[in-house]
Coordinates of C-alpha atoms in Angstrom, one line a residue:
M1 CA 105.3 100.1 93.6
N2 CA 106.8 101.1 90.5
Y3 CA 106.0 104.6 91.0
A4 CA 107.5 105.7 87.9
A5 CA 105.2 103.6 86.0
K6 CA 102.1 104.8 88.0
L7 CA 103.3 108.3 86.7
D8 CA 103.3 107.1 83.4
D9 CA 100.4 105.4 83.0
A10 CA 98.9 108.5 84.3
L11 CA 100.4 110.9 81.9
N12 CA 99.7 108.2 78.9
R13 CA 95.9 108.5 80.0
L14 CA 96.2 112.1 78.9
H15 CA 97.9 111.9 75.8
D16 CA 95.5 109.1 74.7
E17 CA 92.6 111.2 75.4
G18 CA 94.0 113.7 73.5
R19 CA 94.1 115.8 76.8
Y20 CA 97.3 116.4 77.5
R21 CA 98.2 120.0 78.2
T22 CA 101.2 121.7 76.3
F23 CA 102.5 124.9 78.0
I24 CA 103.4 127.5 74.8
D25 CA 106.2 129.3 75.9
I26 CA 105.7 133.0 75.3
E27 CA 107.2 136.4 76.1
R28 CA 105.2 139.6 75.8
R29 CA 106.1 142.7 74.4
K30 CA 105.8 145.6 76.8
G31 CA 103.7 148.2 74.8
Q32 CA 102.9 145.8 72.1
F33 CA 100.6 143.2 73.6
P34 CA 98.3 141.3 72.6
H35 CA 101.6 140.9 70.3
A36 CA 104.6 138.7 71.6
S37 CA 107.3 136.5 70.8
W38 CA 107.0 132.1 70.6
R39 CA 109.9 130.5 71.7
K40 CA 109.4 127.1 69.1
P41 CA 110.7 123.8 70.7
D42 CA 113.2 123.6 68.6
G43 CA 115.2 127.3 70.2
S44 CA 113.6 129.6 67.2
E45 CA 111.6 132.3 67.9
A46 CA 108.4 133.5 65.8
P47 CA 105.7 136.6 66.5
I48 CA 102.1 135.6 67.7
T49 CA 98.8 137.3 68.5
V50 CA 97.4 135.9 72.0
W51 CA 93.9 135.8 71.3
C52 CA 93.5 133.6 74.8
G53 CA 94.8 135.8 77.3
N54 CA 92.9 137.2 80.1
D55 CA 94.4 140.4 80.6
Y56 CA 91.1 141.4 78.9
L57 CA 91.8 145.1 78.9
G58 CA 95.3 145.6 78.7
M59 CA 95.9 146.9 81.8
G60 CA 99.0 144.7 82.6
Q61 CA 100.8 147.3 79.8
H62 CA 98.9 150.4 80.9
P63 CA 101.3 153.6 81.7
A64 CA 100.1 153.9 85.1
V65 CA 99.8 150.6 86.6
L66 CA 103.7 150.6 85.5
A67 CA 104.6 153.8 87.1
A68 CA 102.7 152.3 90.0
M69 CA 104.8 149.0 90.2
H70 CA 108.0 151.0 89.7
E71 CA 107.5 153.6 92.3
A72 CA 106.7 150.7 94.8
L73 CA 109.4 148.3 93.7
D74 CA 112.0 151.4 94.4
A75 CA 110.6 152.0 97.3
T76 CA 110.2 148.7 98.9
G77 CA 112.0 146.3 97.1
A78 CA 110.8 142.8 95.5
G79 CA 109.1 141.1 98.2
S80 CA 106.7 142.0 101.0
G81 CA 109.0 139.6 103.7
G82 CA 106.0 137.6 105.5
T83 CA 102.7 137.0 106.0
R84 CA 100.1 139.5 106.3
N85 CA 99.8 139.0 110.1
I86 CA 103.8 138.9 110.5
S87 CA 105.4 142.1 108.7
G88 CA 104.0 141.6 105.1
T89 CA 101.4 144.5 105.6
T90 CA 101.8 147.5 104.2
V91 CA 100.6 150.7 102.8
Y92 CA 100.2 149.2 99.6
H93 CA 97.9 146.2 100.8
K94 CA 95.7 148.6 102.7
R95 CA 95.5 151.1 99.8
L96 CA 94.5 148.6 97.7
E97 CA 92.0 146.7 100.2
A98 CA 90.6 150.5 100.4
E99 CA 90.2 150.4 96.6
L100 CA 88.4 147.4 96.6
A101 CA 86.0 148.0 99.7
D102 CA 85.2 151.7 97.9
L103 CA 84.3 150.2 94.2
H104 CA 81.9 147.3 95.8
G105 CA 80.6 149.7 98.2
K106 CA 81.2 147.6 101.1
E107 CA 82.7 148.3 104.3
S108 CA 85.7 146.5 104.0
A109 CA 87.9 144.2 101.7
L110 CA 90.5 141.4 102.2
L111 CA 93.4 140.6 99.8
F112 CA 94.5 137.0 99.2
T113 CA 97.4 136.0 96.4
S114 CA 94.8 134.5 94.1
A115 CA 91.2 134.9 93.3
Y116 CA 91.5 130.6 93.8
I117 CA 93.0 131.2 97.1
A118 CA 90.0 133.9 98.1
N119 CA 87.3 131.6 97.1
D120 CA 88.5 128.0 98.5
A121 CA 89.6 130.0 101.9
T122 CA 86.5 132.0 102.1
L123 CA 84.5 129.0 101.6
S124 CA 86.1 126.1 103.5
T125 CA 86.3 128.6 106.9
L126 CA 82.6 130.1 107.2
P127 CA 81.3 126.6 108.3
K128 CA 83.9 127.5 111.2
L129 CA 82.2 130.7 111.7
F130 CA 78.4 129.4 111.1
P131 CA 78.0 126.4 112.7
G132 CA 75.8 123.7 110.9
L133 CA 76.2 125.8 107.5
I134 CA 74.7 124.5 104.4
I135 CA 76.4 125.2 101.1
Y136 CA 74.2 125.7 97.8
S137 CA 76.2 125.2 95.0
D138 CA 75.6 126.0 91.1
E139 CA 77.1 123.0 89.4
L140 CA 79.6 124.9 87.2
N141 CA 80.9 127.0 89.5
H142 CA 84.6 127.3 89.5
A143 CA 87.1 124.7 90.1
S144 CA 88.2 126.8 93.6
M145 CA 84.4 127.4 94.7
I146 CA 84.3 123.5 94.7
E147 CA 87.7 122.7 96.4
G148 CA 86.5 125.5 99.3
I149 CA 83.1 123.7 99.3
R150 CA 84.4 120.1 99.5
R151 CA 86.8 121.2 102.2
N152 CA 85.2 122.6 104.8
G153 CA 83.5 119.6 105.7
G154 CA 80.0 121.0 106.0
A155 CA 76.6 120.0 104.4
K156 CA 76.2 121.0 100.8
R157 CA 73.5 121.2 98.1
I158 CA 74.8 121.2 94.2
F159 CA 71.9 122.8 92.1
K160 CA 71.4 122.8 88.6
H161 CA 73.0 125.2 86.6
N162 CA 71.1 128.5 86.8
D163 CA 67.9 126.4 87.7
L164 CA 66.2 128.3 90.2
D165 CA 63.3 125.9 90.5
D166 CA 66.3 123.6 91.5
L167 CA 67.5 126.1 94.0
R168 CA 64.3 126.4 95.5
A169 CA 63.4 123.0 96.1
K170 CA 66.9 122.2 97.7
L171 CA 66.6 125.4 100.2
A172 CA 62.9 124.1 101.1
A173 CA 63.4 120.8 101.9
D174 CA 66.2 121.9 104.7
D175 CA 65.4 123.2 108.3
P176 CA 64.7 126.2 108.0
A177 CA 66.8 127.4 111.0
A178 CA 69.9 126.1 109.4
P179 CA 72.1 128.8 108.2
K180 CA 72.9 128.9 104.5
L181 CA 74.9 130.2 102.3
I182 CA 74.0 130.7 98.2
A183 CA 77.6 130.2 96.0
F184 CA 77.1 131.4 92.5
E185 CA 79.0 133.4 89.4
S186 CA 78.1 136.2 87.8
I187 CA 79.8 135.0 84.3
Y188 CA 80.5 131.7 84.1
S189 CA 83.6 131.7 82.0
M190 CA 83.3 128.9 79.5
D191 CA 80.2 129.4 78.0
G192 CA 80.1 133.1 78.9
D193 CA 76.4 133.0 80.4
F194 CA 75.2 134.9 83.0
G195 CA 74.2 134.0 86.5
P196 CA 70.9 135.3 87.7
I197 CA 71.6 137.3 90.5
E198 CA 68.2 139.5 91.3
A199 CA 66.3 136.2 91.7
I200 CA 69.0 134.3 93.6
C201 CA 68.8 137.1 95.7
D202 CA 64.8 137.1 96.3
L203 CA 65.3 132.9 97.6
A204 CA 68.3 134.0 100.1
D205 CA 66.0 136.9 101.4
E206 CA 63.1 134.4 101.4
F207 CA 65.2 131.6 102.9
G208 CA 67.2 133.2 105.1
A209 CA 70.6 132.7 103.2
L210 CA 73.9 134.5 102.9
T211 CA 74.9 135.3 98.8
Y212 CA 78.2 134.6 97.8
I213 CA 79.3 135.6 94.1
D214 CA 82.1 135.0 92.3
E215 CA 83.0 138.1 89.8
V216 CA 86.4 137.3 88.6
H217 CA 85.3 137.6 84.7
A218 CA 83.1 140.7 85.2
V219 CA 85.3 143.4 87.8
G220 CA 86.7 145.8 85.8
M221 CA 84.3 145.1 82.7
Y222 CA 80.9 145.4 83.3
G223 CA 79.2 148.6 85.8
P224 CA 80.0 152.3 85.6
R225 CA 82.7 151.6 87.5
G226 CA 83.5 148.5 86.5
A227 CA 82.8 146.5 90.2
G228 CA 81.1 143.6 87.9
V229 CA 77.2 142.6 86.6
A230 CA 76.4 142.9 90.5
E231 CA 77.2 146.8 90.0
R232 CA 75.6 146.7 86.4
D233 CA 72.6 145.6 87.8
R234 CA 72.6 147.7 90.8
L235 CA 72.2 144.6 93.2
M236 CA 75.4 144.7 94.9
H237 CA 73.7 146.0 98.3
R238 CA 71.9 142.3 98.3
I239 CA 75.5 140.4 97.9
D240 CA 77.2 139.2 101.2
I241 CA 80.5 138.3 99.8
I242 CA 81.7 139.3 96.6
N243 CA 84.9 137.5 95.3
G244 CA 87.0 139.1 92.2
T245 CA 90.5 138.7 90.8
L246 CA 93.1 141.4 90.2
A247 CA 94.7 139.1 87.6
K248 CA 92.1 139.5 84.9
A249 CA 90.4 143.0 83.8
Y250 CA 93.1 144.5 86.0
G251 CA 96.2 143.0 84.5
V252 CA 98.2 142.2 87.4
M253 CA 97.6 139.5 90.1
G254 CA 95.9 138.8 93.3
G255 CA 92.5 137.9 94.7
Y256 CA 89.9 139.5 97.3
I257 CA 86.6 139.3 99.0
A258 CA 84.2 142.5 99.8
A259 CA 82.3 142.1 102.6
T260 CA 81.5 143.7 105.9
A261 CA 84.4 144.3 108.2
K262 CA 82.8 141.8 110.6
M263 CA 82.7 138.9 108.1
C264 CA 86.4 139.8 106.4
D265 CA 87.6 140.1 110.2
A266 CA 86.8 136.8 110.7
I267 CA 87.8 135.3 107.5
R268 CA 90.9 136.9 108.2
S269 CA 91.5 135.8 111.7
Y270 CA 90.2 132.1 110.8
A271 CA 91.3 131.2 107.2
P272 CA 94.5 129.2 107.4
G273 CA 94.7 130.3 103.5
F274 CA 94.9 134.0 104.2
I275 CA 96.6 133.6 107.7
F276 CA 100.0 131.2 106.3
T277 CA 100.4 132.4 103.2
T278 CA 103.1 134.9 102.3
S279 CA 101.4 138.4 100.9
L280 CA 101.5 140.0 97.5
P281 CA 104.7 142.1 96.6
P282 CA 104.0 145.8 97.6
A283 CA 104.6 146.7 94.0
V284 CA 102.0 144.1 93.0
A285 CA 99.7 145.5 94.9
A286 CA 100.8 148.7 93.7
G287 CA 99.9 148.1 91.0
A288 CA 96.7 146.8 91.4
A289 CA 95.6 149.3 93.1
A290 CA 96.2 151.5 90.3
S291 CA 94.4 149.6 87.8
V292 CA 90.9 150.0 89.9
A293 CA 91.3 153.2 90.4
H294 CA 91.5 153.9 86.7
L295 CA 89.1 151.5 85.5
K296 CA 87.0 153.1 87.8
R297 CA 86.6 156.2 85.8
D298 CA 87.9 154.7 82.1
H299 CA 84.4 154.3 80.6
K300 CA 85.6 154.3 77.1
L301 CA 87.8 151.5 77.7
R302 CA 84.9 149.0 79.3
E303 CA 82.5 149.9 76.0
Q304 CA 85.6 149.0 73.5
H305 CA 85.8 145.9 74.8
Q306 CA 82.3 145.0 74.4
T307 CA 82.0 146.2 71.2
Q308 CA 85.2 144.3 70.0
A309 CA 83.6 140.7 72.0
K310 CA 80.4 141.7 69.7
V311 CA 82.1 142.2 66.5
L312 CA 83.9 138.9 66.7
K313 CA 81.1 136.9 67.9
T314 CA 78.9 138.3 64.7
R315 CA 81.8 137.5 62.1
L316 CA 82.5 134.1 63.0
K317 CA 78.8 133.8 63.2
G318 CA 78.8 135.0 60.0
L319 CA 81.2 132.0 58.9
G320 CA 78.7 129.5 60.2
L321 CA 80.7 128.7 63.5
P322 CA 79.3 127.0 66.1
I323 CA 80.1 129.9 68.4
I324 CA 78.2 130.3 72.5
D325 CA 76.8 133.4 72.4
H326 CA 75.2 134.9 75.7
G327 CA 76.0 138.4 75.5
S328 CA 79.0 138.1 77.4
H329 CA 82.3 139.0 76.1
I330 CA 83.4 135.4 76.3
V331 CA 83.7 134.2 72.8
P332 CA 83.3 130.2 72.6
V333 CA 83.8 128.2 69.3
I334 CA 83.0 124.9 70.1
V335 CA 84.6 121.8 67.8
G336 CA 84.0 118.5 70.4
D337 CA 86.3 116.5 69.9
P338 CA 89.8 117.1 72.4
V339 CA 91.9 115.9 69.3
H340 CA 90.6 118.1 66.9
T341 CA 91.1 121.3 69.2
K342 CA 94.3 120.5 69.9
Q343 CA 94.8 120.6 66.2
L344 CA 92.9 123.3 65.4
S345 CA 94.8 125.1 68.3
D346 CA 98.3 124.2 66.8
M347 CA 97.5 125.1 63.2
L348 CA 96.2 128.5 63.9
L349 CA 99.4 128.8 66.0
E350 CA 102.0 127.2 63.5
G351 CA 100.6 128.3 60.2
Y352 CA 99.1 132.0 61.4
G353 CA 101.0 133.0 64.2
I354 CA 97.5 132.8 66.1
Y355 CA 97.8 131.6 70.1
V356 CA 94.6 130.1 71.6
Q357 CA 94.5 127.5 73.8
P358 CA 92.5 124.2 73.4
I359 CA 89.8 123.7 76.4
N360 CA 89.3 120.3 77.2
F361 CA 87.8 117.7 80.0
P362 CA 87.8 118.6 82.9
T363 CA 87.6 122.5 82.3
V364 CA 84.9 121.4 80.2
P365 CA 82.6 119.0 79.9
R366 CA 83.6 116.0 77.1
G367 CA 81.9 116.8 73.8
T368 CA 82.5 120.3 74.4
E369 CA 85.9 121.0 73.7
R370 CA 86.4 124.5 72.5
L371 CA 88.9 127.1 71.5
R372 CA 87.8 130.0 73.8
F373 CA 88.5 133.7 72.5
T374 CA 89.2 136.8 74.2
P375 CA 89.0 140.2 71.7
S376 CA 89.9 143.4 73.6
P377 CA 90.2 146.7 73.0
V378 CA 94.0 146.2 72.0
H379 CA 93.2 143.9 69.4
G380 CA 93.0 146.0 66.5
P381 CA 91.1 145.5 62.7
D382 CA 94.2 143.7 61.1
E383 CA 94.3 141.1 64.3
M384 CA 90.0 140.9 63.8
D385 CA 90.7 140.2 60.1
H386 CA 93.7 137.9 60.5
L387 CA 91.8 135.9 62.8
V388 CA 88.5 135.3 61.3
R389 CA 90.6 134.5 57.6
A390 CA 92.6 131.8 59.3
M391 CA 89.3 130.5 61.1
D392 CA 87.5 130.5 57.8
E393 CA 90.0 129.0 56.4
L394 CA 91.2 126.0 58.5
W395 CA 87.2 124.8 59.7
S396 CA 86.1 125.1 56.0
H397 CA 89.6 123.2 54.1
C398 CA 90.8 121.2 57.3
A399 CA 88.0 118.6 57.9
L400 CA 86.8 120.3 60.8
N401 CA 83.4 121.1 60.9
R402 CA 81.1 120.1 63.0
A403 CA 79.3 117.7 60.0
E404 CA 82.6 115.6 60.0
L405 CA 83.3 115.8 63.4
S406 CA 80.1 114.3 64.5
A407 CA 80.4 111.8 61.8

């Protein structure tokens, strides 16, 4: 076999479909985010404003976070030195897990190197703990949840997105005695819509199922202390396993689950994705703990974030742009074609110094390709004005309006 030719075929398919992903080389500027420097392909540099980052609240540059990381780095050095089971558990990891358990009102929390790994490792391990487990998964769940469910070797049922009737029908069709788990998200990141948490919990109670919620795009940003949508809606006590990230609103890195002490102990003891992975560097754990602790108290930052999202959505709607608005902080502008989406992204970057990454299939369905903006409290009025003017000019004058795209 000509292996190089096969690789060429695979990559050329992406290029032909306009789905080839290009990495933009940027350098964040301490204390100046969302401003950054873009290193162009020719080696020159240009100033840009990042409008697609996941550091939703700018905590990646917060003084409390940086101070905690410096302290831990000076005290312990760079790496953790091993897996959690073999020399890789420090006071910083334990402190972070305690902060997370307290955040979600759970007995315990278990730290992973990313929320992807936390989802994958936990969902792939649960059938080992509950033989015969059936997992009911929302069709728009994140790839990490899908992968974990796919790999676990157990039974799965995929229900239509946020469709309670379809979920009920699937639950009712299975053996009442079989162990069951419903896996879903609080905020679905591509459209920004909310999962019907309370109604799903009601079905779980009726059919004797466990509940598993991914709060990745909500932790730090919703609820009185930033524990997510389940906290905002006073439903955390009804969720058995909560998944979250430290790499978005908390501005650092890592993922976790929060649950009962027994559940976390069992996952810790059986999940290969936890057992055989080197733990996070102590400095990262220290920074994340400081960020979680700070956002438990900082209501103003969350309020500013929600205000920014509402303002941007209102202004883009005023231009007649096709945005999706489910009331969350996610601001997707639907372009509907991968080539045009990439062109629009390139023009924003090269002509206006605005960086927003195109989002194409398989992240979103074909025909719904989009630009997803993530406004934050550190995007000021000047940055907002510049973005709105740029979108108005490009959408109006560069043949990227909906009518032409659908022609």
